Amino acid sequence: MFIEPAINRNSSPYQKGQIEVICGSMFSGKTEELIRRLNRARIARQKVEIFKPSVDKRYHEENVVSHNENYIRSTPVNFADDILLLSGNCDVVGIDEVQFFDEQIVAVSQKLAIQGKRVILAGLDMDFEGNPFEPMPKLMAIAEYVTKVHAICMKCGDLAAFSFRLSDSKQKVMLGEKNSYEARCRKCFYEDKR
Ligand SMILES: [Zn+2]
C-alpha cells in the first residue's frame, strides 16, 4: 500500500528521502496522480520542483500538462544530470515522462533520495510492443513505492495495461498521442498486435 510520507522540516536537519514510481500505460492517469501528490505537498508548504525531458514538446514548453488539462509549471531539461543542479533545496522532486530520460536518471534519483528528498517519478512502463520501457524497470526496482495505474481497454472495457499503436492504414494522420494510440487489455493488445 502506498503511504504518503510525512516530512517534518523542523525536527532535524536530516530528512528521510524516498523514491516513488507511478507507472502504467497511456491514458492511465499517471500525470494526474503525480500532480495530485505534488499539489498535496505544495499545500503543506513543502518546496516542490517538477522536471520533464525536453523531448516531450506535445503541449506547453513550461508546463507538465496532463490530458485533463490540470497543469503544474515545470522545467524541461535535456539530461537527467541537469535535475541534480536545478533541484537545489527543494523537499519534493517530481519528474514526468521518465521513460524518455537517459539511464543516468537512475543514479540521479538515488542521489536525490539520499540527500533527503522525496522523489516522485511518473512514466510508461511498457513501450508500444509490450516490452519493458527502460529505464523504468530499474527505477521500479530501487523505489520504496511503486504504484501501477490502469487505463480502460478501448476495445472491451476491461482494465488496460498496454499502449496499442494504431497502424498507418487505420490512422492516416498521426498527430498527437491521442489519435495514434489506444489503451488495451492484454487480450485485446495481443489479438491485434502485428
Ligand atoms: Zn480488452
Coordinates of N, CA, C and O and ligand atoms in Angstrom, one line a residue:
M1 N 0.8 -1.2 0.0 CA 0.0 0.0 0.0 C 0.9 1.2 0.0 O 1.9 1.3 0.7
F2 N 0.5 2.2 -0.8 CA 1.2 3.5 -0.9 C 1.0 4.3 0.4 O -0.2 4.5 0.8
I3 N 2.1 4.8 1.0 CA 1.9 5.7 2.1 C 2.5 7.1 1.8 O 3.7 7.2 1.4
E4 N 1.7 8.1 2.0 CA 2.1 9.4 1.8 C 3.1 9.8 2.9 O 2.7 9.7 4.1
P5 N 4.3 10.1 2.6 CA 5.3 10.4 3.7 C 5.1 11.7 4.4 O 4.6 12.7 3.8
A6 N 5.4 11.7 5.7 CA 5.3 13.0 6.5 C 6.7 13.6 6.5 O 7.6 12.9 6.9
I7 N 6.9 14.8 6.0 CA 8.2 15.4 6.0 C 8.1 16.5 7.0 O 7.4 17.5 6.9
N8 N 8.9 16.3 8.1 CA 8.9 17.4 9.2 C 10.2 18.1 9.1 O 11.3 17.6 9.4
R9 N 10.2 19.3 8.5 CA 11.4 20.0 8.3 C 11.9 20.7 9.5 O 13.0 21.3 9.5
N10 N 11.2 20.7 10.6 CA 11.6 21.4 11.8 C 12.3 20.5 12.8 O 13.1 20.9 13.7
S11 N 12.1 19.2 12.7 CA 12.6 18.3 13.8 C 14.1 18.0 13.7 O 14.8 17.9 14.7
S12 N 14.6 18.0 12.4 CA 16.0 17.6 12.3 C 16.6 18.1 11.0 O 15.8 18.2 10.0
P13 N 17.8 18.4 10.9 CA 18.4 18.8 9.6 C 18.4 17.6 8.6 O 18.4 17.8 7.4
Y14 N 18.3 16.4 9.2 CA 18.3 15.2 8.3 C 16.9 14.9 7.9 O 16.0 14.7 8.8
Q15 N 16.6 14.7 6.7 CA 15.3 14.3 6.2 C 15.5 12.9 5.6 O 16.5 12.6 5.0
K16 N 14.4 12.1 5.7 CA 14.4 10.8 5.1 C 13.9 11.0 3.7 O 12.8 11.4 3.4
G17 N 14.8 10.6 2.7 CA 14.3 10.6 1.3 C 13.7 9.3 0.9 O 13.9 8.3 1.6
Q18 N 13.0 9.4 -0.2 CA 12.4 8.1 -0.7 C 12.1 8.3 -2.2 O 12.0 9.4 -2.7
I19 N 12.0 7.2 -2.9 CA 11.6 7.2 -4.3 C 10.3 6.5 -4.5 O 10.0 5.4 -3.9
E20 N 9.4 7.2 -5.2 CA 8.1 6.7 -5.6 C 8.0 6.6 -7.1 O 8.4 7.6 -7.8
V21 N 7.5 5.5 -7.6 CA 7.2 5.4 -9.1 C 5.8 5.3 -9.3 O 5.1 4.5 -8.7
I22 N 5.3 6.1 -10.3 CA 3.9 5.9 -10.8 C 4.0 5.4 -12.2 O 4.5 6.2 -13.0
C23 N 3.5 4.2 -12.5 CA 3.7 3.7 -13.8 C 2.4 3.2 -14.4 O 1.4 3.0 -13.7
G24 N 2.4 2.9 -15.7 CA 1.2 2.4 -16.4 C 1.2 2.8 -17.8 O 2.2 3.3 -18.3
S25 N 0.1 2.4 -18.5 CA 0.0 2.6 -20.0 C -0.4 4.1 -20.2 O -0.6 4.9 -19.3
M26 N -0.5 4.4 -21.5 CA -1.1 5.7 -21.9 C -2.5 5.8 -21.4 O -3.2 4.7 -21.3
F27 N -3.0 6.9 -21.1 CA -4.4 7.2 -20.7 C -4.7 6.6 -19.3 O -5.9 6.3 -19.0
S28 N -3.7 6.3 -18.5 CA -3.9 5.6 -17.2 C -3.9 6.7 -16.1 O -4.2 6.3 -15.0
G29 N -3.7 7.9 -16.4 CA -3.7 8.9 -15.4 C -2.5 9.1 -14.5 O -2.5 9.5 -13.4
K30 N -1.3 8.7 -15.1 CA 0.0 8.8 -14.4 C 0.3 10.2 -14.0 O 0.6 10.5 -12.8
T31 N 0.1 11.1 -15.0 CA 0.5 12.6 -14.7 C -0.5 13.2 -13.7 O -0.1 13.9 -12.8
E32 N -1.8 12.8 -13.8 CA -2.8 13.3 -12.8 C -2.4 12.8 -11.4 O -2.5 13.6 -10.4
E33 N -1.9 11.6 -11.2 CA -1.5 11.1 -9.9 C -0.3 11.8 -9.4 O -0.2 12.2 -8.3
L34 N 0.7 12.1 -10.4 CA 1.8 12.9 -10.0 C 1.4 14.2 -9.5 O 1.9 14.7 -8.5
I35 N 0.5 14.9 -10.2 CA 0.1 16.2 -9.9 C -0.6 16.2 -8.6 O -0.5 17.1 -7.7
R36 N -1.4 15.2 -8.3 CA -2.2 15.1 -7.0 C -1.2 15.1 -5.9 O -1.3 15.8 -4.9
R37 N -0.1 14.3 -6.0 CA 0.8 14.2 -4.9 C 1.6 15.5 -4.7 O 1.9 15.9 -3.6
L38 N 2.0 16.1 -5.8 CA 2.7 17.3 -5.8 C 1.9 18.5 -5.2 O 2.4 19.3 -4.4
N39 N 0.6 18.5 -5.6 CA -0.2 19.6 -5.0 C -0.4 19.4 -3.5 O -0.4 20.4 -2.8
R40 N -0.6 18.2 -3.1 CA -0.7 18.0 -1.6 C 0.5 18.4 -0.9 O 0.4 19.1 0.2
A41 N 1.7 18.2 -1.4 CA 2.9 18.6 -0.8 C 3.0 20.1 -0.8 O 3.4 20.7 0.2
R42 N 2.6 20.7 -1.9 CA 2.7 22.2 -2.0 C 1.8 22.9 -1.0 O 2.1 23.9 -0.5
I43 N 0.6 22.3 -0.8 CA -0.4 22.8 0.1 C 0.2 22.8 1.5 O 0.0 23.7 2.3
A44 N 1.1 21.8 1.8 CA 1.7 21.7 3.1 C 3.0 22.6 3.2 O 3.8 22.4 4.1
R45 N 3.2 23.5 2.2 CA 4.3 24.4 2.1 C 5.6 23.7 2.0 O 6.7 24.2 2.4
Q46 N 5.6 22.5 1.4 CA 6.9 21.9 1.0 C 7.3 22.5 -0.3 O 6.5 22.8 -1.2
K47 N 8.7 22.6 -0.5 CA 9.2 23.1 -1.7 C 9.2 22.0 -2.8 O 9.8 21.0 -2.6
V48 N 8.5 22.3 -3.9 CA 8.2 21.3 -4.9 C 8.9 21.8 -6.2 O 8.8 22.9 -6.6
E49 N 9.6 20.9 -6.9 CA 10.1 21.2 -8.2 C 9.7 20.1 -9.1 O 9.7 18.9 -8.8
I50 N 9.4 20.5 -10.4 CA 8.9 19.5 -11.4 C 9.8 19.6 -12.6 O 10.0 20.6 -13.2
F51 N 10.2 18.4 -13.1 CA 11.0 18.3 -14.3 C 10.4 17.4 -15.3 O 9.7 16.5 -14.9
K52 N 10.7 17.6 -16.6 CA 10.4 16.7 -17.6 C 11.4 16.7 -18.7 O 12.1 17.8 -18.8
P53 N 11.6 15.7 -19.5 CA 12.5 15.7 -20.6 C 12.1 16.7 -21.6 O 10.9 16.8 -22.0
S54 N 13.1 17.4 -22.2 CA 12.7 18.4 -23.2 C 12.2 17.8 -24.5 O 11.7 18.5 -25.4
V55 N 12.4 16.5 -24.7 CA 11.9 15.9 -25.9 C 10.3 15.9 -25.9 O 9.8 15.8 -27.0
D56 N 9.7 16.0 -24.7 CA 8.3 15.9 -24.7 C 7.7 17.3 -24.9 O 7.5 18.1 -24.0
K57 N 7.5 17.7 -26.2 CA 7.0 19.0 -26.5 C 5.6 19.1 -27.0 O 5.2 19.9 -27.8
R58 N 4.8 18.1 -26.6 CA 3.5 18.0 -27.2 C 2.6 19.2 -26.8 O 1.8 19.6 -27.5
Y59 N 2.9 19.7 -25.5 CA 2.0 20.8 -25.1 C 2.9 22.0 -24.7 O 3.9 22.2 -25.4
H60 N 2.5 22.7 -23.8 CA 3.3 23.9 -23.4 C 4.7 23.6 -22.9 O 4.8 22.7 -22.1
E61 N 5.7 24.3 -23.4 CA 7.1 24.1 -23.0 C 7.3 24.0 -21.5 O 8.0 23.1 -21.0
E62 N 6.6 24.9 -20.8 CA 7.0 25.1 -19.4 C 6.1 24.4 -18.4 O 6.2 24.5 -17.3
N63 N 5.1 23.6 -18.9 CA 4.2 23.0 -18.0 C 4.2 21.5 -18.1 O 4.3 21.0 -19.2
V64 N 4.0 20.9 -17.0 CA 3.6 19.4 -17.0 C 2.1 19.5 -17.3 O 1.3 20.0 -16.5
V65 N 1.7 19.0 -18.4 CA 0.2 19.0 -18.7 C -0.3 17.6 -18.8 O 0.1 16.8 -19.5
S66 N -1.3 17.4 -18.0 CA -1.9 16.1 -18.1 C -3.1 16.2 -19.1 O -3.4 17.2 -19.5
H67 N -3.7 15.0 -19.4 CA -4.6 15.0 -20.5 C -6.0 15.7 -20.1 O -6.8 16.0 -20.9
N68 N -6.2 15.8 -18.8 CA -7.4 16.5 -18.4 C -7.1 18.0 -18.1 O -7.9 18.7 -17.6
E69 N -5.9 18.4 -18.6 CA -5.5 19.8 -18.6 C -5.4 20.4 -17.2 O -5.3 21.7 -17.1
N70 N -5.2 19.6 -16.2 CA -4.6 20.1 -14.9 C -3.1 20.4 -15.3 O -2.6 19.7 -16.1
Y71 N -2.6 21.4 -14.7 CA -1.1 21.6 -15.0 C -0.4 22.2 -13.8 O -0.9 22.8 -13.0
I72 N 0.9 21.9 -13.9 CA 1.8 22.5 -12.9 C 3.0 23.0 -13.7 O 3.5 22.3 -14.6
R73 N 3.5 24.1 -13.3 CA 4.7 24.6 -14.0 C 5.9 23.7 -13.8 O 6.1 23.1 -12.8
S74 N 6.6 23.5 -14.9 CA 7.7 22.6 -14.8 C 8.9 23.1 -15.6 O 8.8 24.0 -16.4
T75 N 10.0 22.4 -15.4 CA 11.3 22.8 -16.1 C 11.7 21.7 -17.0 O 11.9 20.6 -16.6
P76 N 11.7 22.0 -18.3 CA 12.2 21.0 -19.3 C 13.7 20.9 -19.2 O 14.4 21.9 -19.1
V77 N 14.3 19.7 -19.1 CA 15.7 19.5 -19.1 C 16.2 18.5 -20.2 O 15.4 17.7 -20.6
N78 N 17.4 18.7 -20.6 CA 17.9 17.9 -21.7 C 18.5 16.6 -21.2 O 18.3 15.5 -21.8
F79 N 19.1 16.6 -20.0 CA 19.8 15.4 -19.4 C 19.3 15.2 -18.0 O 19.0 16.2 -17.3
A80 N 19.3 14.0 -17.6 CA 18.9 13.7 -16.2 C 19.8 14.4 -15.2 O 19.3 14.9 -14.1
D81 N 21.1 14.5 -15.5 CA 22.0 15.2 -14.6 C 21.6 16.7 -14.3 O 21.9 17.2 -13.2
D82 N 21.0 17.3 -15.2 CA 20.5 18.7 -15.0 C 19.6 18.8 -13.8 O 19.6 19.9 -13.2
I83 N 18.9 17.7 -13.5 CA 17.9 17.8 -12.4 C 18.7 18.0 -11.0 O 18.2 18.7 -10.2
L84 N 19.9 17.3 -10.9 CA 20.7 17.5 -9.7 C 21.0 18.9 -9.5 O 21.0 19.5 -8.4
L85 N 21.4 19.6 -10.6 CA 21.9 21.0 -10.5 C 20.7 21.9 -10.1 O 20.8 22.9 -9.5
L86 N 19.5 21.6 -10.7 CA 18.4 22.5 -10.6 C 17.4 22.3 -9.4 O 16.6 23.1 -9.1
S87 N 17.6 21.2 -8.7 CA 16.6 20.8 -7.7 C 16.9 21.5 -6.3 O 16.1 21.5 -5.4
G88 N 18.1 22.0 -6.2 CA 18.5 22.8 -5.1 C 18.1 22.3 -3.7 O 18.3 21.2 -3.3
N89 N 17.4 23.2 -3.0 CA 17.0 22.9 -1.6 C 15.5 22.5 -1.5 O 14.9 22.7 -0.5
C90 N 15.0 21.9 -2.6 CA 13.5 21.6 -2.5 C 13.3 20.3 -1.7 O 14.3 19.5 -1.5
D91 N 12.1 20.1 -1.3 CA 11.8 18.9 -0.5 C 11.3 17.7 -1.4 O 11.5 16.6 -1.1
V92 N 10.6 18.1 -2.4 CA 9.9 17.1 -3.3 C 10.3 17.4 -4.7 O 10.1 18.5 -5.2
V93 N 10.8 16.3 -5.4 CA 11.2 16.4 -6.8 C 10.2 15.6 -7.6 O 10.2 14.3 -7.4
G94 N 9.4 16.1 -8.5 CA 8.5 15.4 -9.4 C 9.2 15.3 -10.8 O 9.7 16.3 -11.2
I95 N 9.1 14.2 -11.4 CA 9.7 14.0 -12.7 C 8.6 13.3 -13.6 O 8.2 12.2 -13.2
D96 N 8.2 13.9 -14.7 CA 7.2 13.3 -15.6 C 7.9 12.7 -16.8 O 9.0 13.1 -17.2
E97 N 7.2 11.8 -17.5 CA 7.7 11.2 -18.8 C 9.1 10.6 -18.6 O 10.0 10.8 -19.4
V98 N 9.3 9.9 -17.5 CA 10.6 9.5 -17.1 C 11.2 8.5 -18.1 O 12.4 8.4 -18.3
Q99 N 10.3 7.8 -18.9 CA 10.8 6.8 -19.8 C 11.7 7.5 -20.9 O 12.4 6.8 -21.6
F100 N 11.6 8.8 -21.1 CA 12.3 9.5 -22.2 C 13.7 10.0 -21.7 O 14.5 10.5 -22.4
F101 N 14.0 9.8 -20.4 CA 15.3 10.2 -19.9 C 16.4 9.1 -20.1 O 16.1 7.9 -20.3
D102 N 17.6 9.6 -20.1 CA 18.8 8.6 -20.3 C 18.9 7.8 -19.0 O 18.3 8.1 -18.0
E103 N 19.8 6.8 -19.1 CA 20.0 5.9 -18.0 C 20.4 6.5 -16.7 O 20.2 6.0 -15.6
Q104 N 21.0 7.7 -16.8 CA 21.5 8.5 -15.7 C 20.4 8.8 -14.7 O 20.7 9.1 -13.5
I105 N 19.2 8.8 -15.1 CA 18.1 9.1 -14.2 C 18.0 8.2 -13.0 O 17.6 8.6 -11.9
V106 N 18.6 7.0 -13.1 CA 18.6 6.1 -12.0 C 19.5 6.6 -10.9 O 19.1 6.7 -9.7
A107 N 20.7 6.9 -11.3 CA 21.7 7.4 -10.3 C 21.3 8.8 -9.8 O 21.4 9.0 -8.6
V108 N 20.7 9.6 -10.6 CA 20.2 10.9 -10.2 C 19.1 10.7 -9.1 O 19.1 11.4 -8.1
S109 N 18.2 9.8 -9.4 CA 17.1 9.6 -8.4 C 17.6 9.1 -7.1 O 17.2 9.6 -6.0
Q110 N 18.6 8.2 -7.1 CA 19.2 7.7 -5.9 C 19.9 8.9 -5.1 O 19.8 9.0 -3.9
K111 N 20.6 9.7 -5.8 CA 21.3 10.8 -5.2 C 20.4 11.8 -4.5 O 20.6 12.2 -3.4
L112 N 19.3 12.1 -5.2 CA 18.3 13.0 -4.6 C 17.7 12.4 -3.4 O 17.5 13.1 -2.4
A113 N 17.4 11.1 -3.4 CA 16.7 10.5 -2.2 C 17.7 10.4 -1.1 O 17.3 10.6 0.1
I114 N 19.0 10.2 -1.4 CA 20.0 10.1 -0.3 C 20.2 11.5 0.3 O 20.4 11.6 1.5
Q115 N 20.0 12.5 -0.5 CA 20.0 13.9 0.0 C 18.8 14.2 0.9 O 18.8 15.3 1.5
G116 N 17.9 13.3 1.0 CA 16.7 13.5 1.8 C 15.5 14.0 1.1 O 14.5 14.4 1.7
K117 N 15.5 14.0 -0.2 CA 14.4 14.5 -1.0 C 13.4 13.3 -1.3 O 13.8 12.2 -1.4
R118 N 12.1 13.7 -1.4 CA 11.1 12.8 -1.8 C 11.1 12.9 -3.4 O 10.8 14.0 -3.9
V119 N 11.3 11.8 -4.0 CA 11.4 11.8 -5.5 C 10.2 11.0 -6.0 O 10.0 9.9 -5.7
I120 N 9.4 11.7 -6.9 CA 8.2 11.0 -7.4 C 8.4 11.0 -9.0 O 8.4 12.0 -9.6
L121 N 8.4 9.8 -9.5 CA 8.7 9.6 -10.9 C 7.5 9.0 -11.6 O 6.9 8.0 -11.1
A122 N 7.0 9.6 -12.7 CA 5.9 9.1 -13.5 C 6.3 8.7 -14.9 O 7.0 9.5 -15.5
G123 N 6.0 7.5 -15.4 CA 6.3 7.2 -16.7 C 5.7 5.9 -17.2 O 5.1 5.1 -16.5
L124 N 5.8 5.7 -18.5 CA 5.3 4.5 -19.2 C 6.2 3.3 -18.8 O 7.4 3.4 -19.0
D125 N 5.6 2.2 -18.4 CA 6.4 1.0 -18.0 C 6.6 0.1 -19.2 O 7.5 -0.8 -19.1
M126 N 5.7 0.2 -20.2 CA 5.9 -0.6 -21.4 C 5.9 0.2 -22.7 O 5.1 1.2 -22.7
D127 N 6.6 -0.2 -23.7 CA 6.5 0.5 -25.0 C 5.3 -0.1 -25.8 O 4.6 -0.9 -25.3
F128 N 5.2 0.4 -27.0 CA 4.0 0.0 -27.8 C 4.0 -1.4 -28.2 O 3.1 -1.9 -28.8
E129 N 5.2 -2.1 -28.1 CA 5.3 -3.5 -28.4 C 5.0 -4.4 -27.2 O 5.1 -5.6 -27.3
G130 N 4.8 -3.8 -26.0 CA 4.5 -4.5 -24.8 C 5.8 -4.9 -24.1 O 5.7 -5.8 -23.2
N131 N 6.9 -4.3 -24.4 CA 8.2 -4.6 -23.8 C 8.5 -3.6 -22.7 O 8.1 -2.4 -22.8
P132 N 9.3 -4.0 -21.6 CA 9.6 -3.0 -20.6 C 10.3 -1.8 -21.2 O 11.1 -2.0 -22.1
F133 N 10.0 -0.6 -20.7 CA 10.5 0.6 -21.3 C 11.6 1.1 -20.3 O 11.3 1.7 -19.3
E134 N 12.9 0.9 -20.7 CA 14.0 1.4 -19.9 C 14.0 2.9 -19.9 O 13.6 3.5 -20.9
P135 N 14.4 3.5 -18.8 CA 14.9 2.9 -17.6 C 13.9 2.7 -16.5 O 14.3 2.5 -15.3
M136 N 12.6 2.6 -16.8 CA 11.6 2.4 -15.8 C 11.8 1.2 -14.9 O 11.6 1.2 -13.7
P137 N 12.1 0.0 -15.5 CA 12.3 -1.2 -14.7 C 13.3 -1.0 -13.6 O 13.1 -1.5 -12.4
K138 N 14.4 -0.3 -13.9 CA 15.4 -0.1 -12.8 C 14.9 0.8 -11.8 O 15.2 0.7 -10.6
L139 N 14.2 1.8 -12.2 CA 13.6 2.8 -11.2 C 12.6 2.1 -10.3 O 12.6 2.3 -9.1
M140 N 11.8 1.2 -10.9 CA 10.8 0.5 -10.1 C 11.6 -0.4 -9.0 O 11.1 -0.6 -7.9
A141 N 12.7 -0.9 -9.4 CA 13.5 -1.8 -8.5 C 14.0 -1.1 -7.3 O 14.1 -1.6 -6.2
I142 N 14.5 0.2 -7.5 CA 15.1 0.9 -6.4 C 14.1 1.7 -5.6 O 14.5 2.4 -4.6
A143 N 12.9 1.8 -6.0 CA 11.9 2.6 -5.4 C 11.4 2.0 -4.1 O 11.3 0.8 -4.0
E144 N 11.0 2.8 -3.1 CA 10.3 2.3 -1.9 C 8.9 1.9 -2.3 O 8.3 1.0 -1.8
Y145 N 8.2 2.7 -3.2 CA 6.8 2.5 -3.5 C 6.6 2.6 -5.0 O 7.1 3.5 -5.7
V146 N 5.9 1.6 -5.5 CA 5.5 1.5 -7.0 C 4.0 1.5 -7.1 O 3.4 0.6 -6.5
T147 N 3.5 2.4 -7.8 CA 2.0 2.4 -8.0 C 1.7 2.2 -9.5 O 2.2 3.0 -10.3
K148 N 1.0 1.2 -9.8 CA 0.7 0.9 -11.2 C -0.8 1.4 -11.4 O -1.7 0.8 -10.8
V149 N -1.0 2.4 -12.3 CA -2.3 2.8 -12.6 C -2.8 2.3 -13.9 O -1.9 1.9 -14.7
H150 N -4.1 2.1 -14.1 CA -4.6 1.5 -15.3 C -5.5 2.4 -16.1 O -6.2 3.2 -15.5
A151 N -5.5 2.1 -17.4 CA -6.5 2.8 -18.2 C -7.7 1.8 -18.4 O -7.7 0.7 -17.8
I152 N -8.6 2.2 -19.3 CA -9.7 1.2 -19.6 C -9.5 0.8 -21.1 O -9.2 1.7 -21.9
C153 N -9.6 -0.5 -21.3 CA -9.4 -1.0 -22.7 C -10.4 -0.4 -23.6 O -11.6 -0.5 -23.3
M154 N -9.9 0.2 -24.7 CA -10.8 0.9 -25.6 C -11.6 -0.1 -26.5 O -12.5 0.3 -27.3
K155 N -11.2 -1.3 -26.4 CA -11.9 -2.4 -27.2 C -13.0 -3.1 -26.4 O -14.1 -3.3 -26.9
C156 N -12.6 -3.5 -25.2 CA -13.6 -4.3 -24.4 C -14.0 -3.8 -23.1 O -14.9 -4.3 -22.4
G157 N -13.3 -2.7 -22.6 CA -13.8 -2.1 -21.3 C -13.1 -2.7 -20.1 O -13.4 -2.2 -19.0
D158 N -12.3 -3.7 -20.2 CA -11.5 -4.2 -19.1 C -10.4 -3.2 -18.7 O -10.2 -2.3 -19.4
L159 N -9.8 -3.5 -17.6 CA -8.6 -2.7 -17.2 C -7.5 -2.9 -18.2 O -7.3 -4.0 -18.7
A160 N -6.8 -1.8 -18.6 CA -5.8 -1.8 -19.6 C -4.4 -1.5 -19.1 O -4.3 -0.5 -18.4
A161 N -3.4 -2.3 -19.4 CA -2.0 -2.0 -19.0 C -1.1 -1.8 -20.2 O 0.0 -1.5 -20.1
F162 N -1.7 -1.9 -21.4 CA -0.9 -1.8 -22.7 C -1.2 -0.6 -23.5 O -2.4 -0.2 -23.5
S163 N -0.2 -0.1 -24.2 CA -0.5 1.0 -25.1 C -0.4 0.5 -26.6 O 0.7 0.2 -27.0
F164 N -1.5 0.4 -27.2 CA -1.5 -0.1 -28.6 C -1.3 1.0 -29.6 O -2.1 2.0 -29.6
R165 N -0.4 0.8 -30.5 CA -0.1 1.8 -31.5 C -1.0 1.5 -32.8 O -0.8 0.4 -33.3
L166 N -1.8 2.4 -33.2 CA -2.7 2.1 -34.4 C -1.8 2.2 -35.6 O -0.9 3.0 -35.7
S167 N -2.1 1.4 -36.6 CA -1.3 1.4 -37.8 C -1.6 2.6 -38.7 O -2.6 3.3 -38.5
D168 N -0.7 2.8 -39.6 CA -0.9 3.9 -40.6 C -2.1 3.8 -41.4 O -2.8 4.8 -41.7
S169 N -2.5 2.5 -41.7 CA -3.7 2.3 -42.6 C -4.9 2.7 -41.8 O -5.9 3.2 -42.4
K170 N -4.9 2.4 -40.5 CA -6.1 2.8 -39.7 C -6.2 4.3 -39.5 O -7.2 4.9 -39.3
Q171 N -5.0 4.9 -39.4 CA -4.9 6.3 -38.9 C -4.0 7.0 -39.9 O -2.8 6.9 -39.8
K172 N -4.6 7.7 -40.9 CA -3.8 8.3 -41.9 C -2.9 9.5 -41.4 O -1.7 9.5 -41.7
V173 N -3.5 10.3 -40.5 CA -2.7 11.4 -39.9 C -2.4 11.0 -38.5 O -3.4 10.9 -37.7
M174 N -1.1 10.9 -38.1 CA -0.8 10.6 -36.7 C -0.3 11.8 -36.0 O 0.9 12.0 -35.8
L175 N -1.2 12.7 -35.6 CA -0.8 13.9 -34.9 C -1.2 13.7 -33.4 O -2.4 13.6 -33.1
G176 N -0.2 13.7 -32.5 CA -0.5 13.7 -31.1 C -0.9 12.2 -30.7 O -1.4 11.4 -31.4
E177 N -0.6 12.0 -29.4 CA -0.7 10.6 -28.9 C -2.2 10.1 -28.9 O -2.4 8.9 -29.1
K178 N -3.1 11.0 -28.7 CA -4.5 10.5 -28.5 C -5.0 9.8 -29.8 O -5.8 8.9 -29.7
N179 N -4.6 10.3 -31.0 CA -5.0 9.7 -32.2 C -4.2 8.5 -32.6 O -4.6 7.7 -33.5
S180 N -3.0 8.4 -32.0 CA -2.1 7.4 -32.5 C -2.1 6.1 -31.7 O -1.6 5.1 -32.1
Y181 N -2.7 6.2 -30.5 CA -2.6 5.0 -29.6 C -4.0 4.7 -28.9 O -4.9 5.6 -28.8
E182 N -4.1 3.5 -28.5 CA -5.3 3.1 -27.7 C -4.8 2.3 -26.5 O -3.9 1.5 -26.6
A183 N -5.5 2.5 -25.4 CA -5.2 1.7 -24.2 C -5.9 0.3 -24.5 O -7.0 0.3 -24.9
R184 N -5.2 -0.8 -24.2 CA -5.7 -2.1 -24.4 C -5.4 -3.0 -23.2 O -4.3 -2.9 -22.6
C185 N -6.3 -4.0 -23.0 CA -6.0 -5.1 -22.0 C -5.1 -6.0 -22.8 O -4.8 -5.9 -23.9
R186 N -4.5 -7.0 -22.0 CA -3.6 -7.9 -22.6 C -4.2 -8.7 -23.8 O -3.6 -8.8 -24.9
K187 N -5.4 -9.2 -23.6 CA -6.1 -10.0 -24.7 C -6.2 -9.2 -26.0 O -5.8 -9.6 -27.0
C188 N -6.8 -8.0 -25.8 CA -7.1 -7.1 -27.0 C -5.8 -6.6 -27.6 O -5.7 -6.3 -28.8
F189 N -4.7 -6.4 -26.8 CA -3.4 -5.9 -27.3 C -2.8 -7.0 -28.2 O -2.4 -6.7 -29.3
Y190 N -2.8 -8.3 -27.7 CA -2.1 -9.3 -28.5 C -2.9 -9.8 -29.7 O -2.4 -10.3 -30.6
E191 N -4.2 -9.7 -29.6 CA -5.1 -10.1 -30.7 C -4.8 -9.3 -32.0 O -4.8 -9.8 -33.1
D192 N -4.5 -8.0 -31.8 CA -4.3 -7.1 -32.9 C -2.8 -6.7 -33.2 O -2.5 -6.0 -34.1
K193 N -1.9 -7.2 -32.3 CA -0.5 -6.8 -32.5 C 0.1 -7.5 -33.7 O -0.1 -8.6 -34.0
R194 N 0.8 -6.6 -34.5 CA 1.4 -7.1 -35.7 C 2.8 -7.5 -35.5 O 3.5 -6.9 -34.7
Ligands
ZN1 ZN -9.7 -5.5 -23.9

